[in-house]
Coordinates of C-alpha atoms in Angstrom, one line a residue:
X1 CA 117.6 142.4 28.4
X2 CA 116.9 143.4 24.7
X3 CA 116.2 147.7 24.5
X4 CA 113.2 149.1 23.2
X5 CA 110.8 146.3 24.7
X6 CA 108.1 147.9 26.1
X7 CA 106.3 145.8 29.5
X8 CA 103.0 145.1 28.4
X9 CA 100.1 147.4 29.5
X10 CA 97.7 146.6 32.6
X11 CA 94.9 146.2 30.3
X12 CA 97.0 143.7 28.3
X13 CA 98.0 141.6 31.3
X14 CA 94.5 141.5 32.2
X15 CA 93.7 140.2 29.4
X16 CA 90.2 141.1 28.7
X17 CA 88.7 140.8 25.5
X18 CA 87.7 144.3 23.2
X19 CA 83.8 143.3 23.2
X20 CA 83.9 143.9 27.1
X21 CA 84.8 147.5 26.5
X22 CA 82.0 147.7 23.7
X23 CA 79.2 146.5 26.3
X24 CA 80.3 149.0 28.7
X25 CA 80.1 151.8 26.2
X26 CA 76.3 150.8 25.5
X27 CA 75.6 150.5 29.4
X28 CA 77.5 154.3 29.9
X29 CA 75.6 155.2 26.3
X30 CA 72.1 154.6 27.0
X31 CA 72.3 155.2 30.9
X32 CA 73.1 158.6 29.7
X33 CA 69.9 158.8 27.0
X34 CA 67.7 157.2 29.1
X35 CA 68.8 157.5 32.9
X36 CA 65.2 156.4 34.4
X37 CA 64.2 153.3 32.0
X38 CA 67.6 151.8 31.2
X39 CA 69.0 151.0 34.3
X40 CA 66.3 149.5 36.0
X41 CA 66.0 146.3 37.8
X42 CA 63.4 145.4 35.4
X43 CA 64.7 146.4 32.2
X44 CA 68.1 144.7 33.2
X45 CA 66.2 141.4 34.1
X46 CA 64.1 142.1 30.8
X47 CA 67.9 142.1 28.6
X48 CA 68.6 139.0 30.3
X49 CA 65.9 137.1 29.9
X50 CA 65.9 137.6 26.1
X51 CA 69.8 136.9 26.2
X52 CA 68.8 133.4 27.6
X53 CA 67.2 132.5 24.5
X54 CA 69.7 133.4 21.9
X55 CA 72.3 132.2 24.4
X56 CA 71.0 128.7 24.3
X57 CA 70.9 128.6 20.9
X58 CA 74.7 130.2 20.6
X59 CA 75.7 127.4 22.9
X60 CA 75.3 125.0 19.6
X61 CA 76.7 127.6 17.2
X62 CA 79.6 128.3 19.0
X63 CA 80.4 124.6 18.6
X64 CA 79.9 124.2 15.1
X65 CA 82.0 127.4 14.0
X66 CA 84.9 125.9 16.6
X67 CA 84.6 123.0 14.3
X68 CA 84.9 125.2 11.1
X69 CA 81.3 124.9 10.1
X70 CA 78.2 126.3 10.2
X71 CA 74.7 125.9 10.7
X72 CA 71.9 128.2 9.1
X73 CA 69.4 125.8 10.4
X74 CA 69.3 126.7 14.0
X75 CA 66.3 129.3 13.6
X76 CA 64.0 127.3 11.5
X77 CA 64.5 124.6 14.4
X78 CA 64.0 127.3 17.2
X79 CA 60.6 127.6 15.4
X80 CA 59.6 123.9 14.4
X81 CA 60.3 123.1 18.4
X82 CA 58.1 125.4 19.9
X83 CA 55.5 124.7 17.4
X84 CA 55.8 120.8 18.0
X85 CA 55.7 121.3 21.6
X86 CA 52.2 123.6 21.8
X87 CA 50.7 121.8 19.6
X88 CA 50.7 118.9 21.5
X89 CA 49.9 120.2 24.9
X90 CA 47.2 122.1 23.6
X91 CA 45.9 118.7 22.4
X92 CA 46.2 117.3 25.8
X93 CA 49.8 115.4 25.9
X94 CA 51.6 115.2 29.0
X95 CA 53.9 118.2 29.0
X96 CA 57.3 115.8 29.4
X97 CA 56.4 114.0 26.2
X98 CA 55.2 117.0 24.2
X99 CA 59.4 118.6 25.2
X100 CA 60.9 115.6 24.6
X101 CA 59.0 115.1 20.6
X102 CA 60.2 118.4 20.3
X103 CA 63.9 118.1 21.6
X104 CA 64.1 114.9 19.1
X105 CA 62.5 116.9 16.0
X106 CA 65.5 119.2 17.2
X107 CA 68.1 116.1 17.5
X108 CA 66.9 114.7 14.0
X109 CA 67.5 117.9 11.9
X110 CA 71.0 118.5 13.6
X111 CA 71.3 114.1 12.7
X112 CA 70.7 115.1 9.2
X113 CA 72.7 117.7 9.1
X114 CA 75.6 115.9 10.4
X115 CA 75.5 112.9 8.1
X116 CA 75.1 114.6 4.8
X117 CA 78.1 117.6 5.9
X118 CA 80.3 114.8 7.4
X119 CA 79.8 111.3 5.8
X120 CA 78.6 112.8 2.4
X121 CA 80.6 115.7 2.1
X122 CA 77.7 117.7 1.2
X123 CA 78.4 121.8 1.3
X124 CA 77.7 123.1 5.1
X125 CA 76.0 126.2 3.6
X126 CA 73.8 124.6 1.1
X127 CA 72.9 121.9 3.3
X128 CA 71.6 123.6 6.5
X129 CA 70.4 126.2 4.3
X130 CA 68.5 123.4 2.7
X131 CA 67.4 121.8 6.4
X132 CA 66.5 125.6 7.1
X133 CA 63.9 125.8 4.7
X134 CA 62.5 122.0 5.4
X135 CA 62.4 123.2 9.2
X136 CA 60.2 126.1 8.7
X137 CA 58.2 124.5 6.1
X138 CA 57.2 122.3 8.5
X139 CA 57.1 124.7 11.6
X140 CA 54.2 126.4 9.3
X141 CA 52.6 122.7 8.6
X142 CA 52.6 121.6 12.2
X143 CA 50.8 125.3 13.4
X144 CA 48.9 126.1 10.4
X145 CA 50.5 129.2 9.6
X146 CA 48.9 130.2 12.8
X147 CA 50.3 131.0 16.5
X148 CA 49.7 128.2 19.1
X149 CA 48.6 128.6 22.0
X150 CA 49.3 125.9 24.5
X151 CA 46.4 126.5 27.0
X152 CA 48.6 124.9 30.0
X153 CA 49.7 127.1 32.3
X154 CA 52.1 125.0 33.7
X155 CA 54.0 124.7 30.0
X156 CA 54.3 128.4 30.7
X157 CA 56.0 128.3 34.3
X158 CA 59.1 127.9 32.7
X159 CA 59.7 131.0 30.9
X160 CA 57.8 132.8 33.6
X161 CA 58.1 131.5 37.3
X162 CA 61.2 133.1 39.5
X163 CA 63.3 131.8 42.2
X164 CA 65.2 134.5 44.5
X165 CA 63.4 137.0 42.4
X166 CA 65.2 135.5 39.1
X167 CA 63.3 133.6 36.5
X168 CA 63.9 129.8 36.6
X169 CA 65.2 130.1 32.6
X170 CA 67.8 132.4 33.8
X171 CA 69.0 130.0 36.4
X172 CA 68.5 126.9 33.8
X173 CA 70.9 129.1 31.1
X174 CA 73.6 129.6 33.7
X175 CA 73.6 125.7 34.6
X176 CA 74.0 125.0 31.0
X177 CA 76.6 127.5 29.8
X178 CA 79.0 126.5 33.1
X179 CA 78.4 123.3 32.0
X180 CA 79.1 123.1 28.5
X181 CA 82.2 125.4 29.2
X182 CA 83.6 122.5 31.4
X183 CA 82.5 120.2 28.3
X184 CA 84.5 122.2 25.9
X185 CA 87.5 123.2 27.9
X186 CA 87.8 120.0 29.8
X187 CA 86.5 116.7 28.3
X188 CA 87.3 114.8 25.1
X189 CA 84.5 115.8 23.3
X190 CA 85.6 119.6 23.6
X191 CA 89.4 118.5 23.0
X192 CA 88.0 117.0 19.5
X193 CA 85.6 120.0 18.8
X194 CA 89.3 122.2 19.1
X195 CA 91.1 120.0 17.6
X196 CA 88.9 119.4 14.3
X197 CA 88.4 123.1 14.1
X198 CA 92.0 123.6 13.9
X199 CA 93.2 120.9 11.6
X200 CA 91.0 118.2 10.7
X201 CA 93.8 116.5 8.7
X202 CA 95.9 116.5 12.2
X203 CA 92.7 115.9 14.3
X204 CA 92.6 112.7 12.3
X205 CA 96.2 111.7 12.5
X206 CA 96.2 112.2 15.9
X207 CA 93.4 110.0 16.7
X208 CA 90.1 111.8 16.9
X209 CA 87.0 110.5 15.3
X210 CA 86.1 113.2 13.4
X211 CA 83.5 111.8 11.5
X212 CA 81.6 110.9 15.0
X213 CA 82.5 114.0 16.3
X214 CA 81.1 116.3 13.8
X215 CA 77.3 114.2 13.5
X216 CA 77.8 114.5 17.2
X217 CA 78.4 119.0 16.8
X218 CA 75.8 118.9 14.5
X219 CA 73.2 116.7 16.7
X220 CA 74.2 119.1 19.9
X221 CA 73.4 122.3 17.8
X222 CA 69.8 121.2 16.7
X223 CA 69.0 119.9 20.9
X224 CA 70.0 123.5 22.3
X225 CA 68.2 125.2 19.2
X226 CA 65.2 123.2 20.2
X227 CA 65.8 123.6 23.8
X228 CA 65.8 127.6 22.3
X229 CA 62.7 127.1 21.0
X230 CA 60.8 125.4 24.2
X231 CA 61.9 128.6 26.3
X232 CA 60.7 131.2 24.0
X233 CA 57.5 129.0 23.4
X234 CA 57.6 128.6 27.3
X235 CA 58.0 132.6 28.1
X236 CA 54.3 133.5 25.9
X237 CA 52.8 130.1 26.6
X238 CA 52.6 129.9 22.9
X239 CA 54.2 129.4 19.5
X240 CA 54.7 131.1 16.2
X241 CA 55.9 129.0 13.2
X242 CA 57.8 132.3 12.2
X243 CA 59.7 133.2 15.9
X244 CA 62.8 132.0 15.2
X245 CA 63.5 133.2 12.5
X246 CA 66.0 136.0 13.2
X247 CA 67.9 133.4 15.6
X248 CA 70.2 131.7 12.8
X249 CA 71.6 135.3 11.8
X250 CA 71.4 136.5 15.8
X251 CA 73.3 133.5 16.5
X252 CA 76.2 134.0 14.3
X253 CA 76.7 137.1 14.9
X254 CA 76.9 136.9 19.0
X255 CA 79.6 134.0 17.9
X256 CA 81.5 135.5 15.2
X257 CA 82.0 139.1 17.4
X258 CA 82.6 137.1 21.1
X259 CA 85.8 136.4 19.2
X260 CA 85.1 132.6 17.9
X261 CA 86.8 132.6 14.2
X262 CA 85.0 131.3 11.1
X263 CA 88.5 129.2 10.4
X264 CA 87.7 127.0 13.7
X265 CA 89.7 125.9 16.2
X266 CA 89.8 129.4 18.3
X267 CA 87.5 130.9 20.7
X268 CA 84.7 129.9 23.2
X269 CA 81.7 130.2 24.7
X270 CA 82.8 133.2 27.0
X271 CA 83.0 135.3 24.2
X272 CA 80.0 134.6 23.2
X273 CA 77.9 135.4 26.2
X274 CA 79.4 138.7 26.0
X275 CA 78.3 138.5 22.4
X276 CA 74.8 137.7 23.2
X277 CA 74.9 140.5 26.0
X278 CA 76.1 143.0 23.5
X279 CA 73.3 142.5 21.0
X280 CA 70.4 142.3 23.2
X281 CA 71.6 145.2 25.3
X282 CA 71.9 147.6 21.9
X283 CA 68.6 146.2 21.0
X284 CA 67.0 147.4 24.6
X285 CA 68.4 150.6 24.2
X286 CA 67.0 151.1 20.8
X287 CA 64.0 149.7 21.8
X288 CA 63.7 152.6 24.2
X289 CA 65.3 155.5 22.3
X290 CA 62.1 154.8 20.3
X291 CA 64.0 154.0 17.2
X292 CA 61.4 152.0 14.9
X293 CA 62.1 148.5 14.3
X294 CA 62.8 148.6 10.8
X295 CA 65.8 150.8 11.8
X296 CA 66.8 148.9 14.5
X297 CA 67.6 145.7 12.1
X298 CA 70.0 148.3 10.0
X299 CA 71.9 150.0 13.3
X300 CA 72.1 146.6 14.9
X301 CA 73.6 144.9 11.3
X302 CA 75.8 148.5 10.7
X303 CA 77.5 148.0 14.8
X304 CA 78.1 144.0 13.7
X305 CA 80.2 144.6 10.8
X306 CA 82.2 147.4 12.2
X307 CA 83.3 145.0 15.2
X308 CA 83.6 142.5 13.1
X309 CA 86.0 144.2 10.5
X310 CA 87.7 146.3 13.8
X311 CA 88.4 142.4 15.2
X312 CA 90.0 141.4 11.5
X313 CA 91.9 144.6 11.3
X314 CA 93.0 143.8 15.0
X315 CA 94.1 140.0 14.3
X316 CA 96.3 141.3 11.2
X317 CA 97.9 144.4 13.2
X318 CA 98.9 141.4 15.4
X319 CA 100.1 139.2 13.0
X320 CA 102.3 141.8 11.7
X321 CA 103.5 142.7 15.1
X322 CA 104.4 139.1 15.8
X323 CA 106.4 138.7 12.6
X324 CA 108.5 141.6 13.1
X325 CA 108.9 140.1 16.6
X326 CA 110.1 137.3 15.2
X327 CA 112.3 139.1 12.9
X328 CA 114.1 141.0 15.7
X329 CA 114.4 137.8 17.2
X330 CA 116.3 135.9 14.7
X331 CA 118.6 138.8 14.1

């Protein structure tokens, strides 16, 4: 046995990832500040309710950043859904047909985005920056720069009606997230999305249709943006052309600090649930700390880029650690 190895730590064996220990420091934080609002059975279901949204909509993000992309898009579509969806049950469509327009105005963009980023080569950032602004262009058109409302009811059950005391989104989000973990850990589809993250020179040489694969990333990422969209139209039984629009940002950044790297090929959607948990927790507790919302935007940007540059400074401390490793070995 070599001297001077140290056994790795408890928390090492355990293995749990740093943003864990940053959630528990907000829980401790604003349980402290404000004992009698923040831990609350309401306010806790309130922080989970709005992480179902953005969680959703992460779901696609997380898969395009595996694949080494991006998609700026995602908000404008979270808005051009909900819009397309309340428009046409307040005009009397059946309430299936109204979801599924709006799932395929969801589908189309993420289409789009696909072909021109894969087949064409186009830039990733200029072209769902590009779709972005088409999106909400049209998410204005469709509502007339006005809210919707849908005047159904049942459109609103959705976002609002509980089983065992939980709302039926929450249960819905949890279906899908256990669901898409299996797809990405366990089928071919999530192999490919890995594998073209990593290397999509090796993904290719090693058989994977990454040309199929990344319309299909990009086709996935507009349905749960729109799916995004139906539940936060769903929850107010209405839609604003403009509701979205913090989601693209949102989204990335619940990806980017659950650990999933910009380069591809490394992370997962456990990460970012504890992402999504992390921003919407900090924005409850800022939300009642009273801090105005203007301020709220800077604190929440300001706590992003420090994790983010703590997880960079992290992954080369690492690096470093595992070359000298090395080193030591091959002497």
């Amino acid at each position: 046995m070599k001297q001077g190895l140290k056994k790795p730590s408890v928390f090492k064996k355990l293995n749990i990832p740093g943003i864990t220990y940053g959630l528990i420091l907000l829980f401790i934080l604003f349980s402290i500040l404000r004992p009698t609002k923040f831990l609350t059975a309401f306010n806790m279901m309130l922080i989970l309710r709005n992480s179902a949204v953005l969680l959703v909509a992460s779901t696609g993000m997380t898969m395009v950043i595996l694949s080494s992309k991006n998609d700026m898009s995602i908000g404008a579509v979270v808005s051009l859904s909900g819009v397309i969806a309340a428009t046409c049950v307040s005009r009397g469509m059946p309430i299936f047909l109204a979801v599924l327009i709006a799932m395929a105005a969801g589908v189309a963009v993420g289409f789009l985005n696909g072909v021109l980023i894969a087949y064409f080569n186009f830039d990733f950032w200029i072209t769902t920056f590009g779709t972005m602004g088409v999106g909400a262009g049209l998410a204005l058109v469709v509502a007339g720069g006005a809210t919707v409302q849908t005047g159904s009811d049942t459109f609103g059950q959705f976002g609002n009606a509980k089983v065992g005391g939980v709302y039926v989104m929450l249960w819905f989000t949890v279906i899908l997230i256990a669901v898409m973990m299996f797809v990405l850990r366990r089928t071919k589809f999530g192999y490919a999305i890995y594998s073209i993250g990593g290397s999509e020179q090796s993904a290719r040489l090693s058989g994977v249709n990454v040309l199929k694969n990344r319309i299909a990333i990009y086709m996935c990422s507009g349905l749960f943006a729109s799916v995004a969209g139906l539940m936060l139209a769903s929850m107010s039984n209405s839609a604003s052309p403009i509701a979205g629009a913090d989601y693209s940002f949102d989204a990335i950044a619940a990806v980017v600090i659950g650990g999933t790297s910009f380069d591809g090929g490394k992370g997962g959607l456990g990460g970012t649930v504890l992402g999504v948990l992390l921003l919407r927790t900090l924005a409850s507790g800022l939300n009642l700390l009273g801090v105005a919302s203007t301020w709220q935007k800077a604190i929440i940007g300001l706590v992003i880029v420090s994790i983010i540059v703590a997880q960079v400074a992290g992954e080369n401390v690492k690096k470093k650690n595992e070359s000298r490793r090395l080193y030591a070995d091959a002497e």
